[in-house]
PDB file of N, CA and C in Angstrom:
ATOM      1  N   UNK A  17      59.558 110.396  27.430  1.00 36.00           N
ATOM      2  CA  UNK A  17      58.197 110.127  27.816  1.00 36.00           C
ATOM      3  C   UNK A  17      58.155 109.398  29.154  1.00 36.00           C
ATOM      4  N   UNK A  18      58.882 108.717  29.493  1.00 36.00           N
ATOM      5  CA  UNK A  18      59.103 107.804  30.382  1.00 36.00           C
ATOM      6  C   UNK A  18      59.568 108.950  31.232  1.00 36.00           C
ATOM      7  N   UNK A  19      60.867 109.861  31.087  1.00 33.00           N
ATOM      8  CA  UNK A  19      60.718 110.614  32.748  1.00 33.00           C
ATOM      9  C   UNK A  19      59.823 111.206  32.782  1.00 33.00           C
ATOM     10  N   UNK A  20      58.825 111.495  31.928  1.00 33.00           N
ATOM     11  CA  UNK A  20      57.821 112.318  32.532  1.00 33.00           C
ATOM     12  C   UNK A  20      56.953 111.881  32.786  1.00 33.00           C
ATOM     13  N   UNK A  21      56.470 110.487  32.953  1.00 36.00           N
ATOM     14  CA  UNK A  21      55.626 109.567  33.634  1.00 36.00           C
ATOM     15  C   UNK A  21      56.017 109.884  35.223  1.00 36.00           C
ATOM     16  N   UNK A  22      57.403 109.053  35.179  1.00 32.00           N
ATOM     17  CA  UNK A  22      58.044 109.144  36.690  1.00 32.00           C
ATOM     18  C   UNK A  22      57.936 110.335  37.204  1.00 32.00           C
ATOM     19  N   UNK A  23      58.339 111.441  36.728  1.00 32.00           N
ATOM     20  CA  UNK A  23      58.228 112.807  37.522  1.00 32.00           C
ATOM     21  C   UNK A  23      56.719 112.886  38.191  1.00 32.00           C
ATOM     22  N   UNK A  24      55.619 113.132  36.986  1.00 33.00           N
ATOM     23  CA  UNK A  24      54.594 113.210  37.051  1.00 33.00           C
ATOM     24  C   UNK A  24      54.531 112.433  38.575  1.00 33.00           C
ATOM     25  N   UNK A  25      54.828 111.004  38.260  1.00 35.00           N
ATOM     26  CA  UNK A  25      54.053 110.475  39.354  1.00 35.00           C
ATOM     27  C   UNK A  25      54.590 110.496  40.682  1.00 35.00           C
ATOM     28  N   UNK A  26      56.180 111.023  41.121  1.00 33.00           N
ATOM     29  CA  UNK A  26      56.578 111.654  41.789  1.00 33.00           C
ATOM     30  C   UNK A  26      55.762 112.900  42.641  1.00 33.00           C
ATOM     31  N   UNK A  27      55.457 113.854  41.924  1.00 32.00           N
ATOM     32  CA  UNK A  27      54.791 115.375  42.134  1.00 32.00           C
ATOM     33  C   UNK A  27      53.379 115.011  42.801  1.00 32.00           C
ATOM     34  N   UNK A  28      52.733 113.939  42.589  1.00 32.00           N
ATOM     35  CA  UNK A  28      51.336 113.407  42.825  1.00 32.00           C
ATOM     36  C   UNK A  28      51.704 113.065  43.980  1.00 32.00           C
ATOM     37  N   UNK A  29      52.779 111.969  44.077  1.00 33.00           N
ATOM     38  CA  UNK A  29      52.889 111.245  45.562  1.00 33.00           C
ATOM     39  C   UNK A  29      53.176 112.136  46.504  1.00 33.00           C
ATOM     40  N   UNK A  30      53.788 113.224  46.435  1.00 34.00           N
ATOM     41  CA  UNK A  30      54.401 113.951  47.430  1.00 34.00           C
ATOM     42  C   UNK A  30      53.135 114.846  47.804  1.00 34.00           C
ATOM     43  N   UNK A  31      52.394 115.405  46.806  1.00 35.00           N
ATOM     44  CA  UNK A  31      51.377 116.022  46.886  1.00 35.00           C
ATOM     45  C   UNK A  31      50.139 115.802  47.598  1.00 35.00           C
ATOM     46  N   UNK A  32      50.146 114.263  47.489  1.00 35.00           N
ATOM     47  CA  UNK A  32      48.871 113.902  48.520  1.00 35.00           C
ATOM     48  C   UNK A  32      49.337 113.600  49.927  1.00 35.00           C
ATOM     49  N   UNK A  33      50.220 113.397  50.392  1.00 43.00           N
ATOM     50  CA  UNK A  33      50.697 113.443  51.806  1.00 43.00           C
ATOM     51  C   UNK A  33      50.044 114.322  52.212  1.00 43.00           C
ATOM     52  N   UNK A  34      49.429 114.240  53.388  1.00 60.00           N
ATOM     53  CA  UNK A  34      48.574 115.049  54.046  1.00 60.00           C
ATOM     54  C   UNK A  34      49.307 116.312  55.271  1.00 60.00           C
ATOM     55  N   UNK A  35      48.975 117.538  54.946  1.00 74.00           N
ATOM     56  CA  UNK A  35      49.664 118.287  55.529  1.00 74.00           C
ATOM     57  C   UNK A  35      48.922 117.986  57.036  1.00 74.00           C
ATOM     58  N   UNK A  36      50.341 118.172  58.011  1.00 88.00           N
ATOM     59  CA  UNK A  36      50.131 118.690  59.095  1.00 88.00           C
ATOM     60  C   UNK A  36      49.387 119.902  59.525  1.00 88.00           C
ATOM     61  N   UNK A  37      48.470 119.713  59.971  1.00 94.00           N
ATOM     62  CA  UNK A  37      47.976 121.089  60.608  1.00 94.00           C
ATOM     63  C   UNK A  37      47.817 121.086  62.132  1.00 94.00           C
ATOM     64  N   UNK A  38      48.688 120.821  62.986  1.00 97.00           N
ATOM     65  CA  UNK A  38      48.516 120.758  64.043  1.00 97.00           C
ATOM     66  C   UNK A  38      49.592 122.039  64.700  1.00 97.00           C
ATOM     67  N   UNK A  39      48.993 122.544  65.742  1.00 96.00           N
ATOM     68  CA  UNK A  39      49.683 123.586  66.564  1.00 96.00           C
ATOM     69  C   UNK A  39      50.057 123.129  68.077  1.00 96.00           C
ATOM     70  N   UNK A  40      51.092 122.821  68.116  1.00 96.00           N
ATOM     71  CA  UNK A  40      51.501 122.334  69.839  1.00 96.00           C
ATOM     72  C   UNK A  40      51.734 123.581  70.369  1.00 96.00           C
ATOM     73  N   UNK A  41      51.136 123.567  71.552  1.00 96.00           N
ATOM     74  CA  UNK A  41      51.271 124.428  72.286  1.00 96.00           C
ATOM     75  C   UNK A  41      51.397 124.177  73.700  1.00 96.00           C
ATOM     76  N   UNK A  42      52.482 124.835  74.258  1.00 95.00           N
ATOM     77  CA  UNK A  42      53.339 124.926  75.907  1.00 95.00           C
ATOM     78  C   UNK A  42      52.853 126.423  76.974  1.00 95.00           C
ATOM     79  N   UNK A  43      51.377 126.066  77.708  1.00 95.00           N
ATOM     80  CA  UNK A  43      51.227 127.183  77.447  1.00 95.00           C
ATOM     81  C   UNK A  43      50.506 127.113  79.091  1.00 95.00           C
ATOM     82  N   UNK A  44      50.578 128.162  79.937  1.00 95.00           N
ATOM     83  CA  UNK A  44      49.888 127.773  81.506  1.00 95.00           C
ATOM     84  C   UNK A  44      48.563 127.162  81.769  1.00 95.00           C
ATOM     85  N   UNK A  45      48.488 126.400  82.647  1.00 93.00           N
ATOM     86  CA  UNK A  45      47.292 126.216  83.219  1.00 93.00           C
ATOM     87  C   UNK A  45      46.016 126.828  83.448  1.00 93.00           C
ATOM     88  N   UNK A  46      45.347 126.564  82.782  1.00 92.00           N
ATOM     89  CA  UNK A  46      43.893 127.864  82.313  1.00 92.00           C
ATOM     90  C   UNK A  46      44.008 128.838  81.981  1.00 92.00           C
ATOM     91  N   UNK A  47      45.492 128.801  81.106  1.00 94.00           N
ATOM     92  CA  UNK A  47      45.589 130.362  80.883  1.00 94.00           C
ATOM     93  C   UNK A  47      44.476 130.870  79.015  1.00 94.00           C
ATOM     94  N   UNK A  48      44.460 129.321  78.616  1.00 93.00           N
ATOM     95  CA  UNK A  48      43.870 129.347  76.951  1.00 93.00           C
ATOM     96  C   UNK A  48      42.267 128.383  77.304  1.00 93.00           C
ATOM     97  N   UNK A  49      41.773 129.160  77.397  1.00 95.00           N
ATOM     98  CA  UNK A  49      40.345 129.011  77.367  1.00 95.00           C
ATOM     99  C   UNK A  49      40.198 128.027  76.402  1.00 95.00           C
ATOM    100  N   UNK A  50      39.346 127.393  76.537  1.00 95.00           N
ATOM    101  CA  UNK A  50      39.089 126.337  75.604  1.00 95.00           C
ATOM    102  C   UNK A  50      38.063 126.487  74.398  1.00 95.00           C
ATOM    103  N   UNK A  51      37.064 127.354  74.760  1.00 97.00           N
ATOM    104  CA  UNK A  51      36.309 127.983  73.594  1.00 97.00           C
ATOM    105  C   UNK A  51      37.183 128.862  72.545  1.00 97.00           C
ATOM    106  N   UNK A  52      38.371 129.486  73.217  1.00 96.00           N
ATOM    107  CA  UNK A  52      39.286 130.113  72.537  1.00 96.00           C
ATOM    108  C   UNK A  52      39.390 129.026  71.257  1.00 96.00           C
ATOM    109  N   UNK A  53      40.296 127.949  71.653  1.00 96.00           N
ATOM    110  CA  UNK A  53      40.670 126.890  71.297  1.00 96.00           C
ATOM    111  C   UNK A  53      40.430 126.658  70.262  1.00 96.00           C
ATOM    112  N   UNK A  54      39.185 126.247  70.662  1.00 97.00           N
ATOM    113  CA  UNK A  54      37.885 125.582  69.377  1.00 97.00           C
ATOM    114  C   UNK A  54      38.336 126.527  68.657  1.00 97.00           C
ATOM    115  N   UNK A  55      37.593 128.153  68.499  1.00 98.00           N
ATOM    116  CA  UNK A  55      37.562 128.972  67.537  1.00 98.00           C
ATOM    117  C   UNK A  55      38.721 128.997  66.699  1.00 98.00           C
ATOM    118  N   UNK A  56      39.768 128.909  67.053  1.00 97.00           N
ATOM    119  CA  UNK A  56      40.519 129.128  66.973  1.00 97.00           C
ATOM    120  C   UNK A  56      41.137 127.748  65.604  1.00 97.00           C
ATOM    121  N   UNK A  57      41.158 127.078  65.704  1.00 97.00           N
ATOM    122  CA  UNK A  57      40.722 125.507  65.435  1.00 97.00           C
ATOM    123  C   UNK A  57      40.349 125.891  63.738  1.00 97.00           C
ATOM    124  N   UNK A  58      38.634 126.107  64.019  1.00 98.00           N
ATOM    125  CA  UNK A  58      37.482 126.302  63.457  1.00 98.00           C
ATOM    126  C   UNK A  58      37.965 127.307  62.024  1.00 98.00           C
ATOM    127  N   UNK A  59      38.898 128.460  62.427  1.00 97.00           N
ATOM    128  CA  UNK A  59      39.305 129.735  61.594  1.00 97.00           C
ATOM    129  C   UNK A  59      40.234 129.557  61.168  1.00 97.00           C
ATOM    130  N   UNK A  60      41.011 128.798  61.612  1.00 96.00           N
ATOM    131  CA  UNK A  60      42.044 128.166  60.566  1.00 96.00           C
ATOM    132  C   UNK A  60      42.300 126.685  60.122  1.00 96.00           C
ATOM    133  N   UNK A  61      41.135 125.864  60.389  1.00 97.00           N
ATOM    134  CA  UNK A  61      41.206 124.491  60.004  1.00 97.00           C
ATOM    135  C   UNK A  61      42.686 123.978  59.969  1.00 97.00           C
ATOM    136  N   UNK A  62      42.278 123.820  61.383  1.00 97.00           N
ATOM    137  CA  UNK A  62      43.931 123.008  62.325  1.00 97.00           C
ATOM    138  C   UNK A  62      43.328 122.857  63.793  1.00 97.00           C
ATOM    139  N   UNK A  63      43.997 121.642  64.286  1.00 98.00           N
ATOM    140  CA  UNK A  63      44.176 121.174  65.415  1.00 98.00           C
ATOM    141  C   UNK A  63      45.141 121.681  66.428  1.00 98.00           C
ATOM    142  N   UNK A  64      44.611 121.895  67.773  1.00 97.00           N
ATOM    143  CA  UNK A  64      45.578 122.247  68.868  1.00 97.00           C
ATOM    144  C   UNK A  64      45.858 121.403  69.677  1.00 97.00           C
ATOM    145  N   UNK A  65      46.710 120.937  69.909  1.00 96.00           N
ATOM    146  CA  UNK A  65      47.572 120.184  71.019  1.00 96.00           C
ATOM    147  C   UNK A  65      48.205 120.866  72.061  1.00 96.00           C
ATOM    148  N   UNK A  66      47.772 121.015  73.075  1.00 96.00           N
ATOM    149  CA  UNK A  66      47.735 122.401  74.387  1.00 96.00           C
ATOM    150  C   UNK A  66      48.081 121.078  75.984  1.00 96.00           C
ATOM    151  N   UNK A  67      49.896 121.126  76.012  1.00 95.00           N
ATOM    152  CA  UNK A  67      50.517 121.373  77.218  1.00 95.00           C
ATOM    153  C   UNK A  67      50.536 121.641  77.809  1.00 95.00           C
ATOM    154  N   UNK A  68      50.390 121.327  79.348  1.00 95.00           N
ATOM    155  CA  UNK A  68      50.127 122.802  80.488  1.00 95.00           C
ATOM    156  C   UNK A  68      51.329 122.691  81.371  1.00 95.00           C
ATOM    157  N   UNK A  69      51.455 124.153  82.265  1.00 96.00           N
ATOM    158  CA  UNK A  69      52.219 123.960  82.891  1.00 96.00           C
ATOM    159  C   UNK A  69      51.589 125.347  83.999  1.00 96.00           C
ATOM    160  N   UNK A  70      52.005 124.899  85.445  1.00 96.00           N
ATOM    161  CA  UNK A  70      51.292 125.329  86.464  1.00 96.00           C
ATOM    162  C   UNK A  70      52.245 126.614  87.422  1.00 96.00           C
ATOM    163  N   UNK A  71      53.578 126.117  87.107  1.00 96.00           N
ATOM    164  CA  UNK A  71      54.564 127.069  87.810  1.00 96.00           C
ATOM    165  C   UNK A  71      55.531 127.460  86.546  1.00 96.00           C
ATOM    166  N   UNK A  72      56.406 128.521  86.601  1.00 95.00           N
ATOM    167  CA  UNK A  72      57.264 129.045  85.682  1.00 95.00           C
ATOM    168  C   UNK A  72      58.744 127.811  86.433  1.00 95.00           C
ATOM    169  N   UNK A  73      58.640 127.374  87.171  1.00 96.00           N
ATOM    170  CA  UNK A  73      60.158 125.808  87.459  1.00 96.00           C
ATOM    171  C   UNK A  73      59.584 125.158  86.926  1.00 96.00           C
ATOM    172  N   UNK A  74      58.085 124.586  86.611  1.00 95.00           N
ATOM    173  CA  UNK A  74      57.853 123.379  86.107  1.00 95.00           C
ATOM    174  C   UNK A  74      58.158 123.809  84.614  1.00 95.00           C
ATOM    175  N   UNK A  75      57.744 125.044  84.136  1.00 94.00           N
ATOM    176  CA  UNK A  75      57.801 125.061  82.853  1.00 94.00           C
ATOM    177  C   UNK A  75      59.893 124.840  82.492  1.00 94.00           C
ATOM    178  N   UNK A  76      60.382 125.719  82.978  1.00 93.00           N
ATOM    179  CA  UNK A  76      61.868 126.192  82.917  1.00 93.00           C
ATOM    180  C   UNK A  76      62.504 124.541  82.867  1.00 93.00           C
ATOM    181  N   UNK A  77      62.306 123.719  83.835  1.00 94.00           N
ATOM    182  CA  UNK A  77      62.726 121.927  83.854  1.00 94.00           C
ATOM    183  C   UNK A  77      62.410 121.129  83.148  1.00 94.00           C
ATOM    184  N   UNK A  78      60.949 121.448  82.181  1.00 93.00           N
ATOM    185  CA  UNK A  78      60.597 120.619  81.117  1.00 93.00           C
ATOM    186  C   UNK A  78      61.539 121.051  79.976  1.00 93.00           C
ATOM    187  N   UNK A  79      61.443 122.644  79.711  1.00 92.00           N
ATOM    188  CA  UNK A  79      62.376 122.705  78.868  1.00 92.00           C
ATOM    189  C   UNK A  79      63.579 122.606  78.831  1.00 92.00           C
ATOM    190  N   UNK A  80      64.151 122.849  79.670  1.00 93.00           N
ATOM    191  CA  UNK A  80      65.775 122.793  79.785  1.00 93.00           C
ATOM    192  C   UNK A  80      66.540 121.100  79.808  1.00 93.00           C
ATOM    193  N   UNK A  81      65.174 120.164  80.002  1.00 94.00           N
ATOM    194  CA  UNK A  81      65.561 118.520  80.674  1.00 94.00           C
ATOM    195  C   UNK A  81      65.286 118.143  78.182  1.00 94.00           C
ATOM    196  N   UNK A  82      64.851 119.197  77.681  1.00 91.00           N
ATOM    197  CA  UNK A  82      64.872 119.016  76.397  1.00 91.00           C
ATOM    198  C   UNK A  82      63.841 118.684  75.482  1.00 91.00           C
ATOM    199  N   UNK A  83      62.710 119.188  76.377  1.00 88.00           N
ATOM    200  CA  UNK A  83      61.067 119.035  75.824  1.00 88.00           C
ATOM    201  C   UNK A  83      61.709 119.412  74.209  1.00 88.00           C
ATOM    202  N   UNK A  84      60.521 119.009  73.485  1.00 88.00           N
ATOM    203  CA  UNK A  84      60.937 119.528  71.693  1.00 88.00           C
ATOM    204  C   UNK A  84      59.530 119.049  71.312  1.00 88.00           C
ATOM    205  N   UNK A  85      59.101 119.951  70.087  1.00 91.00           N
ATOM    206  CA  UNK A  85      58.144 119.523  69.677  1.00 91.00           C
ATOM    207  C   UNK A  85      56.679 120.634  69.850  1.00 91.00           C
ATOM    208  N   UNK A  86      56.925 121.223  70.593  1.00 93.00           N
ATOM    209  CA  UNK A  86      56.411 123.143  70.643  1.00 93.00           C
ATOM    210  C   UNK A  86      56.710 123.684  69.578  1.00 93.00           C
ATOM    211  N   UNK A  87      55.220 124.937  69.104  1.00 94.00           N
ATOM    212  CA  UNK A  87      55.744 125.482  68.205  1.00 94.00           C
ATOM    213  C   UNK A  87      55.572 126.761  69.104  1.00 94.00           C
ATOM    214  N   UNK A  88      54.824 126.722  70.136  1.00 92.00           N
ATOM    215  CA  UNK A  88      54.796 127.996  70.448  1.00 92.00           C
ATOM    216  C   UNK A  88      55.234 127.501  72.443  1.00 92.00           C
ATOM    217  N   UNK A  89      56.112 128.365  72.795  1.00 88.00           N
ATOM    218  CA  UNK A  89      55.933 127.784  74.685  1.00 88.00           C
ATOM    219  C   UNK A  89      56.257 128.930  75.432  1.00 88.00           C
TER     220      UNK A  89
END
């Protein structure tokens, strides 16, 4: 009876941790519209976090110097 208190209350704790819904994104300079964004947002109830980058060296030096944390670049 007792592990199944603990389990129980195990499965609960882990369960309410709040999922991440965030999307990082590495992505050019005005290339993602921002109304995009929103919608985008809106249709899948998640947040965007939108990186920019202006030249293909700036992008190539962020990543290669070991940017992390993109899900999409």
């Amino acid at each position: 009876m007792i592990c199944a208190a603990v389990l129980t209350s195990a499965v609960f704790t882990s369960c309410s941790k709040k999922d991440d819904r965030t999307l990082y994104l590495y992505n050019w300079t005005y290339y993602t519209p921002e109304e995009v964004v929103k919608a985008f947002e809106k249709e899948f109830n998640c947040t965007v976090k939108l990186d920019s980058y202006s030249t293909c060296d700036e992008m190539y030096a962020k990543l290669r110097a070991g940017a992390k944390g993109y899900d999409i670049a």
